[in-house]
mmCIF file of C-alpha atoms in Angstrom:
data_model
loop_
_atom_site.group_PDB
_atom_site.id
_atom_site.type_symbol
_atom_site.label_atom_id
_atom_site.label_comp_id
_atom_site.label_asym_id
_atom_site.label_seq_id
_atom_site.Cartn_x
_atom_site.Cartn_y
_atom_site.Cartn_z
ATOM 1 C CA UNK A 960 34.424 -3.816 30.448
ATOM 2 C CA UNK A 961 37.819 -5.287 29.587
ATOM 3 C CA UNK A 962 39.078 -4.623 33.146
ATOM 4 C CA UNK A 963 35.921 -6.093 34.671
ATOM 5 C CA UNK A 964 36.336 -9.224 32.562
ATOM 6 C CA UNK A 965 39.993 -9.599 33.578
ATOM 7 C CA UNK A 966 39.094 -9.281 37.273
ATOM 8 C CA UNK A 967 36.221 -11.747 36.926
ATOM 9 C CA UNK A 968 38.520 -14.229 35.160
ATOM 10 C CA UNK A 969 40.629 -14.285 38.360
ATOM 11 C CA UNK A 970 37.751 -14.226 40.854
ATOM 12 C CA UNK A 971 35.708 -16.988 39.228
ATOM 13 C CA UNK A 972 38.486 -19.492 39.998
ATOM 14 C CA UNK A 973 37.802 -19.149 43.740
ATOM 15 C CA UNK A 974 34.612 -21.232 43.576
ATOM 16 C CA UNK A 975 32.688 -18.477 45.386
ATOM 17 C CA UNK A 976 29.433 -17.070 44.070
ATOM 18 C CA UNK A 977 30.256 -13.645 42.647
ATOM 19 C CA UNK A 978 28.347 -10.392 42.856
ATOM 20 C CA UNK A 979 29.035 -6.905 41.527
ATOM 21 C CA UNK A 980 28.951 -3.847 43.788
ATOM 22 C CA UNK A 981 27.582 -0.532 42.434
ATOM 23 C CA UNK A 982 30.025 2.343 41.877
ATOM 24 C CA UNK A 983 31.373 3.997 45.030
ATOM 25 C CA UNK A 984 30.053 7.443 44.032
ATOM 26 C CA UNK A 985 26.556 6.003 43.592
ATOM 27 C CA UNK A 986 26.823 4.648 47.167
ATOM 28 C CA UNK A 987 28.066 7.967 48.580
ATOM 29 C CA UNK A 988 25.342 9.965 46.803
ATOM 30 C CA UNK A 989 22.687 7.594 48.102
ATOM 31 C CA UNK A 990 21.605 6.632 44.570
ATOM 32 C CA UNK A 991 21.985 2.954 45.448
ATOM 33 C CA UNK A 992 22.688 0.843 48.511
ATOM 34 C CA UNK A 993 24.545 -2.349 49.326
ATOM 35 C CA UNK A 994 21.275 -4.153 48.668
ATOM 36 C CA UNK A 995 21.845 -3.317 44.980
ATOM 37 C CA UNK A 996 24.554 -5.945 44.798
ATOM 38 C CA UNK A 997 23.728 -7.943 41.696
ATOM 39 C CA UNK A 998 24.707 -11.329 40.435
ATOM 40 C CA UNK A 999 27.473 -11.491 37.865
ATOM 41 C CA UNK A 1000 25.944 -12.091 34.446
ATOM 42 C CA UNK A 1001 27.545 -13.789 31.480
ATOM 43 C CA UNK A 1002 27.301 -10.390 29.721
ATOM 44 C CA UNK A 1003 29.984 -9.169 32.134
ATOM 45 C CA UNK A 1004 32.403 -11.612 30.498
ATOM 46 C CA UNK A 1005 31.908 -10.404 26.909
ATOM 47 C CA UNK A 1006 34.793 -8.023 27.435
ATOM 48 C CA UNK A 1007 33.612 -5.138 25.269
ATOM 49 C CA UNK A 1008 31.608 -1.963 25.719
ATOM 50 C CA UNK A 1009 27.928 -2.073 24.733
ATOM 51 C CA UNK A 1010 26.992 -0.408 21.455
ATOM 52 C CA UNK A 1011 25.537 3.019 22.186
ATOM 53 C CA UNK A 1012 22.358 4.240 20.512
ATOM 54 C CA UNK A 1013 22.121 7.775 19.110
ATOM 55 C CA UNK A 1014 18.782 8.540 20.751
ATOM 56 C CA UNK A 1015 18.151 11.853 19.002
ATOM 57 C CA UNK A 1016 18.243 10.220 15.570
ATOM 58 C CA UNK A 1017 15.871 7.499 16.684
ATOM 59 C CA UNK A 1018 13.443 9.850 18.377
ATOM 60 C CA UNK A 1019 13.292 12.080 15.314
ATOM 61 C CA UNK A 1020 11.996 9.394 12.980
ATOM 62 C CA UNK A 1021 9.804 7.419 15.420
ATOM 63 C CA UNK A 1022 8.111 10.358 17.168
ATOM 64 C CA UNK A 1023 4.483 10.873 16.078
ATOM 65 C CA UNK A 1024 4.686 7.939 13.641
ATOM 66 C CA UNK A 1025 2.496 4.852 13.407
ATOM 67 C CA UNK A 1026 4.883 1.956 14.036
ATOM 68 C CA UNK A 1027 4.150 -1.737 13.515
ATOM 69 C CA UNK A 1028 6.239 -4.620 14.873
ATOM 70 C CA UNK A 1029 5.596 -8.090 13.451
ATOM 71 C CA UNK A 1030 6.590 -10.836 15.863
ATOM 72 C CA UNK A 1031 6.175 -8.141 18.504
ATOM 73 C CA UNK A 1032 5.859 -10.650 21.340
ATOM 74 C CA UNK A 1033 9.210 -12.367 20.728
ATOM 75 C CA UNK A 1034 12.588 -11.637 22.334
ATOM 76 C CA UNK A 1035 13.672 -8.998 19.802
ATOM 77 C CA UNK A 1036 10.162 -7.850 18.916
ATOM 78 C CA UNK A 1037 9.113 -7.176 22.508
ATOM 79 C CA UNK A 1038 12.287 -5.208 23.263
ATOM 80 C CA UNK A 1039 11.680 -3.171 20.105
ATOM 81 C CA UNK A 1040 8.206 -2.388 21.423
ATOM 82 C CA UNK A 1041 9.587 -1.376 24.841
ATOM 83 C CA UNK A 1042 12.102 1.047 23.354
ATOM 84 C CA UNK A 1043 9.795 2.465 20.677
ATOM 85 C CA UNK A 1044 7.131 3.107 23.333
ATOM 86 C CA UNK A 1045 9.518 5.564 25.021
ATOM 87 C CA UNK A 1046 9.930 7.676 21.868
ATOM 88 C CA UNK A 1047 6.319 8.950 21.634
ATOM 89 C CA UNK A 1048 4.988 7.166 18.558
ATOM 90 C CA UNK A 1049 1.498 8.214 17.491
ATOM 91 C CA UNK A 1050 0.482 4.558 17.619
ATOM 92 C CA UNK A 1051 2.266 1.257 18.235
ATOM 93 C CA UNK A 1052 0.864 -1.880 16.596
ATOM 94 C CA UNK A 1053 2.028 -5.250 17.917
ATOM 95 C CA UNK A 1054 1.297 -8.107 15.502
ATOM 96 C CA UNK A 1055 2.034 -11.676 16.582
ATOM 97 C CA UNK A 1056 0.659 -15.157 15.944
ATOM 98 C CA UNK A 1057 1.369 -16.291 19.519
ATOM 99 C CA UNK A 1058 -1.236 -14.775 21.845
ATOM 100 C CA UNK A 1059 0.550 -15.456 25.151
ATOM 101 C CA UNK A 1060 3.625 -13.435 24.172
ATOM 102 C CA UNK A 1061 1.474 -10.661 22.726
ATOM 103 C CA UNK A 1062 -0.584 -10.538 25.923
ATOM 104 C CA UNK A 1063 2.536 -10.314 28.121
ATOM 105 C CA UNK A 1064 4.027 -7.316 26.279
ATOM 106 C CA UNK A 1065 0.590 -5.673 26.094
ATOM 107 C CA UNK A 1066 0.160 -5.832 29.881
ATOM 108 C CA UNK A 1067 3.708 -4.604 30.462
ATOM 109 C CA UNK A 1068 3.343 -1.577 28.170
ATOM 110 C CA UNK A 1069 -0.045 -0.679 29.643
ATOM 111 C CA UNK A 1070 1.721 -0.303 33.003
ATOM 112 C CA UNK A 1071 4.908 1.408 31.860
ATOM 113 C CA UNK A 1072 3.341 3.648 29.162
ATOM 114 C CA UNK A 1073 -0.351 4.203 30.023
ATOM 115 C CA UNK A 1074 -0.457 7.162 27.625
ATOM 116 C CA UNK A 1075 0.565 5.005 24.633
ATOM 117 C CA UNK A 1076 -1.956 4.364 21.840
ATOM 118 C CA UNK A 1077 -1.330 0.610 21.754
ATOM 119 C CA UNK A 1078 -2.948 -1.842 19.348
ATOM 120 C CA UNK A 1079 -2.265 -5.564 19.828
ATOM 121 C CA UNK A 1080 -3.411 -7.864 17.033
ATOM 122 C CA UNK A 1081 -3.177 -11.624 16.611
ATOM 123 C CA UNK A 1082 -2.422 -13.018 13.177
ATOM 124 C CA UNK A 1083 0.171 -14.631 10.941
ATOM 125 C CA UNK A 1084 2.350 -12.963 8.327
ATOM 126 C CA UNK A 1085 1.635 -16.076 6.220
ATOM 127 C CA UNK A 1086 -1.999 -15.027 5.906
ATOM 128 C CA UNK A 1087 -2.178 -12.686 2.894
ATOM 129 C CA UNK A 1088 -5.646 -11.324 3.661
ATOM 130 C CA UNK A 1089 -4.853 -10.734 7.336
ATOM 131 C CA UNK A 1090 -1.572 -8.876 6.836
ATOM 132 C CA UNK A 1091 -3.095 -6.749 4.061
ATOM 133 C CA UNK A 1092 -6.160 -5.840 6.117
ATOM 134 C CA UNK A 1093 -4.072 -4.826 9.150
ATOM 135 C CA UNK A 1094 -1.718 -2.618 7.126
ATOM 136 C CA UNK A 1095 -4.608 -1.176 5.084
ATOM 137 C CA UNK A 1096 -6.547 -0.226 8.230
ATOM 138 C CA UNK A 1097 -3.725 1.196 10.352
ATOM 139 C CA UNK A 1098 -1.411 2.550 7.613
ATOM 140 C CA UNK A 1099 1.883 2.250 9.536
ATOM 141 C CA UNK A 1100 4.698 4.640 8.625
ATOM 142 C CA UNK A 1101 7.348 2.154 9.797
ATOM 143 C CA UNK A 1102 7.333 -1.658 9.965
ATOM 144 C CA UNK A 1103 9.898 -3.669 11.896
ATOM 145 C CA UNK A 1104 9.628 -7.223 10.594
ATOM 146 C CA UNK A 1105 10.767 -9.551 13.378
ATOM 147 C CA UNK A 1106 8.300 -12.410 12.783
ATOM 148 C CA UNK A 1107 10.219 -15.567 11.850
ATOM 149 C CA UNK A 1108 11.024 -19.150 12.695
ATOM 150 C CA UNK A 1109 14.596 -18.984 14.009
ATOM 151 C CA UNK A 1110 15.659 -22.337 15.521
ATOM 152 C CA UNK A 1111 18.177 -24.009 13.211
ATOM 153 C CA UNK A 1112 17.645 -27.699 14.192
ATOM 154 C CA UNK A 1113 13.839 -27.392 14.192
ATOM 155 C CA UNK A 1114 13.845 -25.828 10.733
ATOM 156 C CA UNK A 1115 16.152 -28.562 9.441
ATOM 157 C CA UNK A 1116 13.392 -31.011 10.375
ATOM 158 C CA UNK A 1117 10.605 -28.803 8.929
ATOM 159 C CA UNK A 1118 12.257 -26.991 5.995
ATOM 160 C CA UNK A 1119 9.048 -26.185 4.118
ATOM 161 C CA UNK A 1120 7.750 -24.330 7.192
ATOM 162 C CA UNK A 1121 10.867 -22.128 7.156
ATOM 163 C CA UNK A 1122 10.041 -21.166 3.569
ATOM 164 C CA UNK A 1123 6.328 -20.633 4.212
ATOM 165 C CA UNK A 1124 6.857 -18.523 7.332
ATOM 166 C CA UNK A 1125 10.171 -16.726 6.846
ATOM 167 C CA UNK A 1126 10.281 -16.305 3.070
ATOM 168 C CA UNK A 1127 6.610 -16.036 2.134
ATOM 169 C CA UNK A 1128 5.739 -14.185 5.340
ATOM 170 C CA UNK A 1129 8.370 -11.567 4.451
ATOM 171 C CA UNK A 1130 7.217 -11.446 0.820
ATOM 172 C CA UNK A 1131 3.570 -10.902 1.794
ATOM 173 C CA UNK A 1132 4.361 -8.292 4.454
ATOM 174 C CA UNK A 1133 6.742 -6.410 2.134
ATOM 175 C CA UNK A 1134 4.231 -6.506 -0.731
ATOM 176 C CA UNK A 1135 1.516 -5.089 1.553
ATOM 177 C CA UNK A 1136 3.939 -2.397 2.752
ATOM 178 C CA UNK A 1137 4.480 -1.305 -0.867
ATOM 179 C CA UNK A 1138 0.767 -1.410 -1.660
ATOM 180 C CA UNK A 1139 -0.251 0.804 1.279
ATOM 181 C CA UNK A 1140 2.599 3.315 1.227
ATOM 182 C CA UNK A 1141 4.680 2.310 4.268
ATOM 183 C CA UNK A 1142 7.684 4.661 4.414
ATOM 184 C CA UNK A 1143 10.269 2.363 6.047
ATOM 185 C CA UNK A 1144 10.491 -1.407 6.356
ATOM 186 C CA UNK A 1145 13.281 -2.900 8.486
ATOM 187 C CA UNK A 1146 13.931 -6.656 8.272
ATOM 188 C CA UNK A 1147 15.545 -8.527 11.154
ATOM 189 C CA UNK A 1148 18.153 -10.855 9.601
ATOM 190 C CA UNK A 1149 20.994 -13.030 10.906
ATOM 191 C CA UNK A 1150 24.666 -13.863 10.356
ATOM 192 C CA UNK A 1151 23.443 -17.348 9.394
ATOM 193 C CA UNK A 1152 22.284 -15.815 6.100
ATOM 194 C CA UNK A 1153 25.938 -15.624 4.986
ATOM 195 C CA UNK A 1154 26.991 -18.737 3.014
ATOM 196 C CA UNK A 1155 24.120 -20.610 4.672
ATOM 197 C CA UNK A 1156 24.535 -24.263 5.626
ATOM 198 C CA UNK A 1157 21.028 -24.578 7.074
ATOM 199 C CA UNK A 1158 17.535 -23.878 5.800
ATOM 200 C CA UNK A 1159 16.887 -21.174 8.408
ATOM 201 C CA UNK A 1160 19.925 -19.179 7.261
ATOM 202 C CA UNK A 1161 19.071 -19.732 3.599
ATOM 203 C CA UNK A 1162 15.496 -18.553 4.219
ATOM 204 C CA UNK A 1163 16.769 -15.351 5.833
ATOM 205 C CA UNK A 1164 19.146 -14.716 2.937
ATOM 206 C CA UNK A 1165 16.145 -14.953 0.608
ATOM 207 C CA UNK A 1166 14.324 -12.504 2.893
ATOM 208 C CA UNK A 1167 17.203 -10.048 2.397
ATOM 209 C CA UNK A 1168 16.926 -10.522 -1.371
ATOM 210 C CA UNK A 1169 13.163 -9.919 -1.198
ATOM 211 C CA UNK A 1170 13.440 -6.597 0.590
ATOM 212 C CA UNK A 1171 16.265 -5.439 -1.698
ATOM 213 C CA UNK A 1172 14.118 -6.335 -4.712
ATOM 214 C CA UNK A 1173 11.048 -4.492 -3.393
ATOM 215 C CA UNK A 1174 13.283 -1.527 -2.623
ATOM 216 C CA UNK A 1175 14.069 -1.266 -6.334
ATOM 217 C CA UNK A 1176 10.418 -1.419 -7.314
ATOM 218 C CA UNK A 1177 8.700 0.863 -4.804
ATOM 219 C CA UNK A 1178 9.003 4.131 -2.894
ATOM 220 C CA UNK A 1179 9.182 2.289 0.458
ATOM 221 C CA UNK A 1180 12.683 2.352 1.990
ATOM 222 C CA UNK A 1181 13.585 -1.271 2.708
ATOM 223 C CA UNK A 1182 16.651 -2.273 4.756
ATOM 224 C CA UNK A 1183 17.885 -5.348 6.617
ATOM 225 C CA UNK A 1184 19.772 -5.664 9.897
ATOM 226 C CA UNK A 1185 22.119 -8.623 10.271
ATOM 227 C CA UNK A 1186 23.530 -9.652 13.643
ATOM 228 C CA UNK A 1187 24.707 -12.688 15.579
ATOM 229 C CA UNK A 1188 23.401 -14.600 18.572
ATOM 230 C CA UNK A 1189 21.406 -12.668 21.155
ATOM 231 C CA UNK A 1190 22.182 -13.366 24.813
ATOM 232 C CA UNK A 1191 19.122 -14.363 26.798
ATOM 233 C CA UNK A 1192 16.684 -14.566 23.891
ATOM 234 C CA UNK A 1193 14.106 -17.352 23.789
ATOM 235 C CA UNK A 1194 15.838 -20.654 23.068
ATOM 236 C CA UNK A 1195 19.352 -19.200 23.182
ATOM 237 C CA UNK A 1196 22.308 -20.996 24.689
ATOM 238 C CA UNK A 1197 22.610 -19.138 28.045
ATOM 239 C CA UNK A 1198 19.119 -19.961 29.407
ATOM 240 C CA UNK A 1199 19.658 -23.556 28.239
ATOM 241 C CA UNK A 1200 23.005 -23.802 30.062
ATOM 242 C CA UNK A 1201 21.448 -22.303 33.208
ATOM 243 C CA UNK A 1202 18.697 -24.932 33.201
ATOM 244 C CA UNK A 1203 21.250 -27.705 32.730
ATOM 245 C CA UNK A 1204 23.382 -26.373 35.615
ATOM 246 C CA UNK A 1205 20.328 -26.098 37.890
ATOM 247 C CA UNK A 1206 19.534 -29.740 37.068
ATOM 248 C CA UNK A 1207 23.072 -30.772 38.122
ATOM 249 C CA UNK A 1208 24.428 -31.175 34.598
ATOM 250 C CA UNK A 1209 25.654 -32.215 32.221
ATOM 251 C CA UNK A 1210 26.021 -28.968 30.272
ATOM 252 C CA UNK A 1211 25.792 -29.916 26.605
ATOM 253 C CA UNK A 1212 28.155 -28.231 24.134
ATOM 254 C CA UNK A 1213 28.012 -29.241 20.487
ATOM 255 C CA UNK A 1214 31.765 -29.005 19.747
ATOM 256 C CA UNK A 1215 34.848 -27.880 21.741
ATOM 257 C CA UNK A 1216 35.889 -25.402 19.002
ATOM 258 C CA UNK A 1217 32.529 -23.864 18.094
ATOM 259 C CA UNK A 1218 32.502 -20.038 18.259
ATOM 260 C CA UNK A 1219 29.753 -17.432 17.915
ATOM 261 C CA UNK A 1220 29.337 -13.654 17.888
ATOM 262 C CA UNK A 1221 27.175 -12.456 20.767
ATOM 263 C CA UNK A 1222 25.255 -9.326 21.633
ATOM 264 C CA UNK A 1223 22.687 -8.379 24.256
ATOM 265 C CA UNK A 1224 19.007 -7.864 23.457
ATOM 266 C CA UNK A 1225 19.225 -4.065 24.042
ATOM 267 C CA UNK A 1226 22.234 -3.917 21.693
ATOM 268 C CA UNK A 1227 20.363 -5.846 19.034
ATOM 269 C CA UNK A 1228 17.395 -3.516 19.310
ATOM 270 C CA UNK A 1229 19.559 -0.394 19.337
ATOM 271 C CA UNK A 1230 21.083 -1.592 16.055
ATOM 272 C CA UNK A 1231 17.659 -2.165 14.531
ATOM 273 C CA UNK A 1232 16.400 1.255 15.606
ATOM 274 C CA UNK A 1233 19.513 3.033 14.448
ATOM 275 C CA UNK A 1234 19.429 1.215 11.119
ATOM 276 C CA UNK A 1235 15.957 2.641 10.662
ATOM 277 C CA UNK A 1236 17.356 6.127 11.181
ATOM 278 C CA UNK A 1237 20.178 5.556 8.673
ATOM 279 C CA UNK A 1238 18.171 3.615 6.075
ATOM 280 C CA UNK A 1239 17.818 5.216 2.672
ATOM 281 C CA UNK A 1240 16.803 1.959 1.005
ATOM 282 C CA UNK A 1241 18.489 -1.317 0.028
ATOM 283 C CA UNK A 1242 21.115 -1.514 2.788
ATOM 284 C CA UNK A 1243 22.149 -4.498 4.880
ATOM 285 C CA UNK A 1244 23.346 -3.149 8.227
ATOM 286 C CA UNK A 1245 25.958 -5.138 10.138
ATOM 287 C CA UNK A 1246 27.153 -4.662 13.723
ATOM 288 C CA UNK A 1247 30.812 -4.890 14.679
ATOM 289 C CA UNK A 1248 30.383 -7.248 17.634
ATOM 290 C CA UNK A 1249 34.031 -7.546 18.608
ATOM 291 C CA UNK A 1250 35.774 -10.897 18.840
ATOM 292 C CA UNK A 1251 33.715 -14.090 18.633
ATOM 293 C CA UNK A 1252 33.271 -16.136 21.830
ATOM 294 C CA UNK A 1253 33.936 -19.849 22.285
ATOM 295 C CA UNK A 1254 30.781 -21.620 23.432
ATOM 296 C CA UNK A 1255 32.940 -23.897 25.609
ATOM 297 C CA UNK A 1256 34.316 -20.818 27.413
ATOM 298 C CA UNK A 1257 30.748 -19.592 27.964
ATOM 299 C CA UNK A 1258 29.782 -22.949 29.458
ATOM 300 C CA UNK A 1259 32.830 -23.092 31.770
ATOM 301 C CA UNK A 1260 32.361 -19.457 32.857
ATOM 302 C CA UNK A 1261 28.678 -19.936 33.587
ATOM 303 C CA UNK A 1262 29.392 -23.048 35.672
ATOM 304 C CA UNK A 1263 32.027 -21.143 37.701
ATOM 305 C CA UNK A 1264 29.768 -18.110 38.110
ATOM 306 C CA UNK A 1265 27.143 -20.480 39.518
ATOM 307 C CA UNK A 1266 29.635 -21.595 42.195
ATOM 308 C CA UNK A 1267 30.609 -24.978 40.729
ATOM 309 C CA UNK A 1268 33.779 -26.493 39.306
ATOM 310 C CA UNK A 1269 33.548 -27.488 35.625
ATOM 311 C CA UNK A 1270 34.216 -31.182 34.847
ATOM 312 C CA UNK A 1271 34.260 -32.005 38.587
ATOM 313 C CA UNK A 1272 30.938 -30.846 40.033
ATOM 314 C CA UNK A 1273 29.213 -30.142 36.709
ATOM 315 C CA UNK A 1274 30.098 -32.272 33.699
ATOM 316 C CA UNK A 1275 30.457 -30.778 30.210
ATOM 317 C CA UNK A 1276 29.339 -33.161 27.496
ATOM 318 C CA UNK A 1277 30.153 -32.745 23.784
ATOM 319 C CA UNK A 1278 27.178 -33.855 21.692
ATOM 320 C CA UNK A 1279 28.356 -33.065 18.150
ATOM 321 C CA UNK A 1280 27.307 -30.365 15.696
ATOM 322 C CA UNK A 1281 23.592 -30.356 15.009
ATOM 323 C CA UNK A 1282 22.258 -30.577 11.432
ATOM 324 C CA UNK A 1283 23.086 -27.440 9.468
ATOM 325 C CA UNK A 1284 25.422 -25.973 12.121
ATOM 326 C CA UNK A 1285 28.799 -24.367 11.338
ATOM 327 C CA UNK A 1286 31.788 -24.148 13.675
ATOM 328 C CA UNK A 1287 31.742 -20.380 13.096
ATOM 329 C CA UNK A 1288 29.382 -17.788 11.630
ATOM 330 C CA UNK A 1289 30.199 -14.896 9.310
ATOM 331 C CA UNK A 1290 28.583 -11.476 9.151
ATOM 332 C CA UNK A 1291 29.609 -10.507 5.643
ATOM 333 C CA UNK A 1292 30.360 -12.101 2.329
ATOM 334 C CA UNK A 1293 33.767 -11.037 1.015
ATOM 335 C CA UNK A 1294 32.212 -9.689 -2.168
ATOM 336 C CA UNK A 1295 29.785 -7.504 -0.218
ATOM 337 C CA UNK A 1296 32.430 -5.096 1.079
ATOM 338 C CA UNK A 1297 31.327 -2.619 3.704
ATOM 339 C CA UNK A 1298 31.143 1.097 4.345
ATOM 340 C CA UNK A 1299 31.014 3.030 7.607
ATOM 341 C CA UNK A 1300 28.074 4.882 9.098
ATOM 342 C CA UNK A 1301 27.993 7.715 11.648
ATOM 343 C CA UNK A 1302 28.214 5.030 14.342
ATOM 344 C CA UNK A 1303 31.655 3.398 14.100
ATOM 345 C CA UNK A 1304 30.205 0.060 15.264
ATOM 346 C CA UNK A 1305 27.646 -0.152 12.452
ATOM 347 C CA UNK A 1306 28.571 -0.905 8.836
ATOM 348 C CA UNK A 1307 26.667 -1.280 5.579
ATOM 349 C CA UNK A 1308 27.225 -4.340 3.410
ATOM 350 C CA UNK A 1309 26.786 -4.110 -0.366
ATOM 351 C CA UNK A 1310 25.723 -7.414 -1.944
ATOM 352 C CA UNK A 1311 26.019 -7.963 -5.671
ATOM 353 C CA UNK A 1312 23.234 -6.351 -7.716
ATOM 354 C CA UNK A 1313 20.309 -8.560 -8.738
ATOM 355 C CA UNK A 1314 17.328 -8.345 -11.057
ATOM 356 C CA UNK A 1315 14.373 -7.663 -8.712
ATOM 357 C CA UNK A 1316 11.699 -9.047 -11.058
ATOM 358 C CA UNK A 1317 13.629 -12.295 -11.523
ATOM 359 C CA UNK A 1318 14.178 -12.673 -7.759
ATOM 360 C CA UNK A 1319 10.539 -12.081 -6.867
ATOM 361 C CA UNK A 1320 9.374 -14.528 -9.566
ATOM 362 C CA UNK A 1321 11.716 -17.185 -8.123
ATOM 363 C CA UNK A 1322 10.399 -16.469 -4.622
ATOM 364 C CA UNK A 1323 6.785 -16.964 -5.714
ATOM 365 C CA UNK A 1324 7.742 -20.248 -7.401
ATOM 366 C CA UNK A 1325 9.569 -21.335 -4.230
ATOM 367 C CA UNK A 1326 6.447 -20.580 -2.189
ATOM 368 C CA UNK A 1327 4.368 -22.789 -4.459
ATOM 369 C CA UNK A 1328 6.964 -25.554 -4.169
ATOM 370 C CA UNK A 1329 6.893 -25.358 -0.370
ATOM 371 C CA UNK A 1330 3.132 -25.946 -0.338
ATOM 372 C CA UNK A 1331 3.648 -29.338 -2.041
ATOM 373 C CA UNK A 1332 5.572 -30.661 0.993
ATOM 374 C CA UNK A 1333 8.334 -32.107 -1.195
ATOM 375 C CA UNK A 1334 12.092 -31.832 -0.639
ATOM 376 C CA UNK A 1335 12.692 -28.085 -0.905
ATOM 377 C CA UNK A 1336 16.508 -27.940 -0.784
ATOM 378 C CA UNK A 1337 17.239 -27.841 -4.527
ATOM 379 C CA UNK A 1338 14.591 -25.184 -5.056
ATOM 380 C CA UNK A 1339 16.191 -23.074 -2.290
ATOM 381 C CA UNK A 1340 19.651 -23.506 -3.815
ATOM 382 C CA UNK A 1341 18.277 -22.255 -7.141
ATOM 383 C CA UNK A 1342 17.553 -18.928 -5.381
ATOM 384 C CA UNK A 1343 20.633 -18.907 -3.094
ATOM 385 C CA UNK A 1344 23.523 -20.548 -5.035
ATOM 386 C CA UNK A 1345 25.905 -20.302 -2.044
ATOM 387 C CA UNK A 1346 23.578 -22.459 0.094
ATOM 388 C CA UNK A 1347 25.134 -25.853 0.922
ATOM 389 C CA UNK A 1348 23.301 -28.782 2.453
ATOM 390 C CA UNK A 1349 23.386 -32.542 2.901
ATOM 391 C CA UNK A 1350 21.322 -34.590 0.468
ATOM 392 C CA UNK A 1351 18.688 -37.073 1.665
ATOM 393 C CA UNK A 1352 21.181 -39.917 1.151
ATOM 394 C CA UNK A 1353 23.920 -38.114 3.093
ATOM 395 C CA UNK A 1354 21.523 -37.406 5.970
ATOM 396 C CA UNK A 1355 20.471 -41.075 6.060
ATOM 397 C CA UNK A 1356 24.112 -42.221 6.012
ATOM 398 C CA UNK A 1357 25.041 -39.801 8.815
ATOM 399 C CA UNK A 1358 22.124 -41.018 10.944
ATOM 400 C CA UNK A 1359 23.083 -44.637 10.297
ATOM 401 C CA UNK A 1360 26.718 -44.002 11.245
ATOM 402 C CA UNK A 1361 25.602 -42.276 14.440
ATOM 403 C CA UNK A 1362 23.612 -45.353 15.364
ATOM 404 C CA UNK A 1363 20.373 -43.413 15.170
ATOM 405 C CA UNK A 1364 17.146 -44.269 13.418
ATOM 406 C CA UNK A 1365 16.807 -41.772 10.566
ATOM 407 C CA UNK A 1366 13.125 -42.546 10.149
#
């Protein structure tokens, strides 16, 4: 991968559209032909090897199990369903509030795995009766909890919805998992949960605290998986840049120095699946994703790979950090430390111990506060002390200075 990236760094300066030829031995053996030339993807420029999944471990704990994926129609959720379907689960339950996504993955899996016992259900994790009835009826052995609001700027504008959906949705799903004897519960988390500066990140940190608290109080093995930005997921930066390039620009970058950790959707899912194999209860799994990537470099590379010259044929416009955004994300709090697993790219973080009954009481109170549609930030900070945010007055002043209408 490093060599490919170095070669591409030279070739992209030619202004030609680039394609990658299959390996010469594949051509000689007749496995592929010249027609298998593919476009160069931004993934080719990450410059590191993909994280490998230990398939035997995964197959051992998924095979013949009833597996449920909340948010199963989303970018991560649907890829989880694709991979799980190949490991012979007894039944796969897809649970999603958005029927179009659920329908798409249902039709795909019916074609690719006609033998699969597939159940696709529409509903929200916010609905206590619905989530309890589904888990009570189907009695999943494993739940992958991917249902969440994830867009930082949107959640900054609707903070109570982040609490209702992410926090209370996780609380209700985890509580039902305990009640009906689910064996494993894997939460999809984010690097934005570390020292959060936005409500989405803070909500996911509370989700981590919820599953660690339930882990102390039940026989269900709860674990969380924390990773960075996923290339090509719904609403992520690469599809947005591609649309802007196709429209002739400008490509909008928030800040020239902003950096992010990136991984591919299959990598993200392999981490989630492998975490399930390793989970004994209470862990936060973290992926070593190599060096972070400058978003400006991604934008310039994508423009060149599309056959254009940055700043000449396609403009790059800096629009400023959005509300709640950091210049860089972290994967681990210093005090968490980390230990290795059998996969040298996956680590376990160890947050400070907490009183589970106190945490869950605070979460319930936070849920009640969110229903009142008042400013939720102080109540969130009471649960996550490291959460930092701008007050109402600071947000108004910033909007005024930017020449925008805050109201």
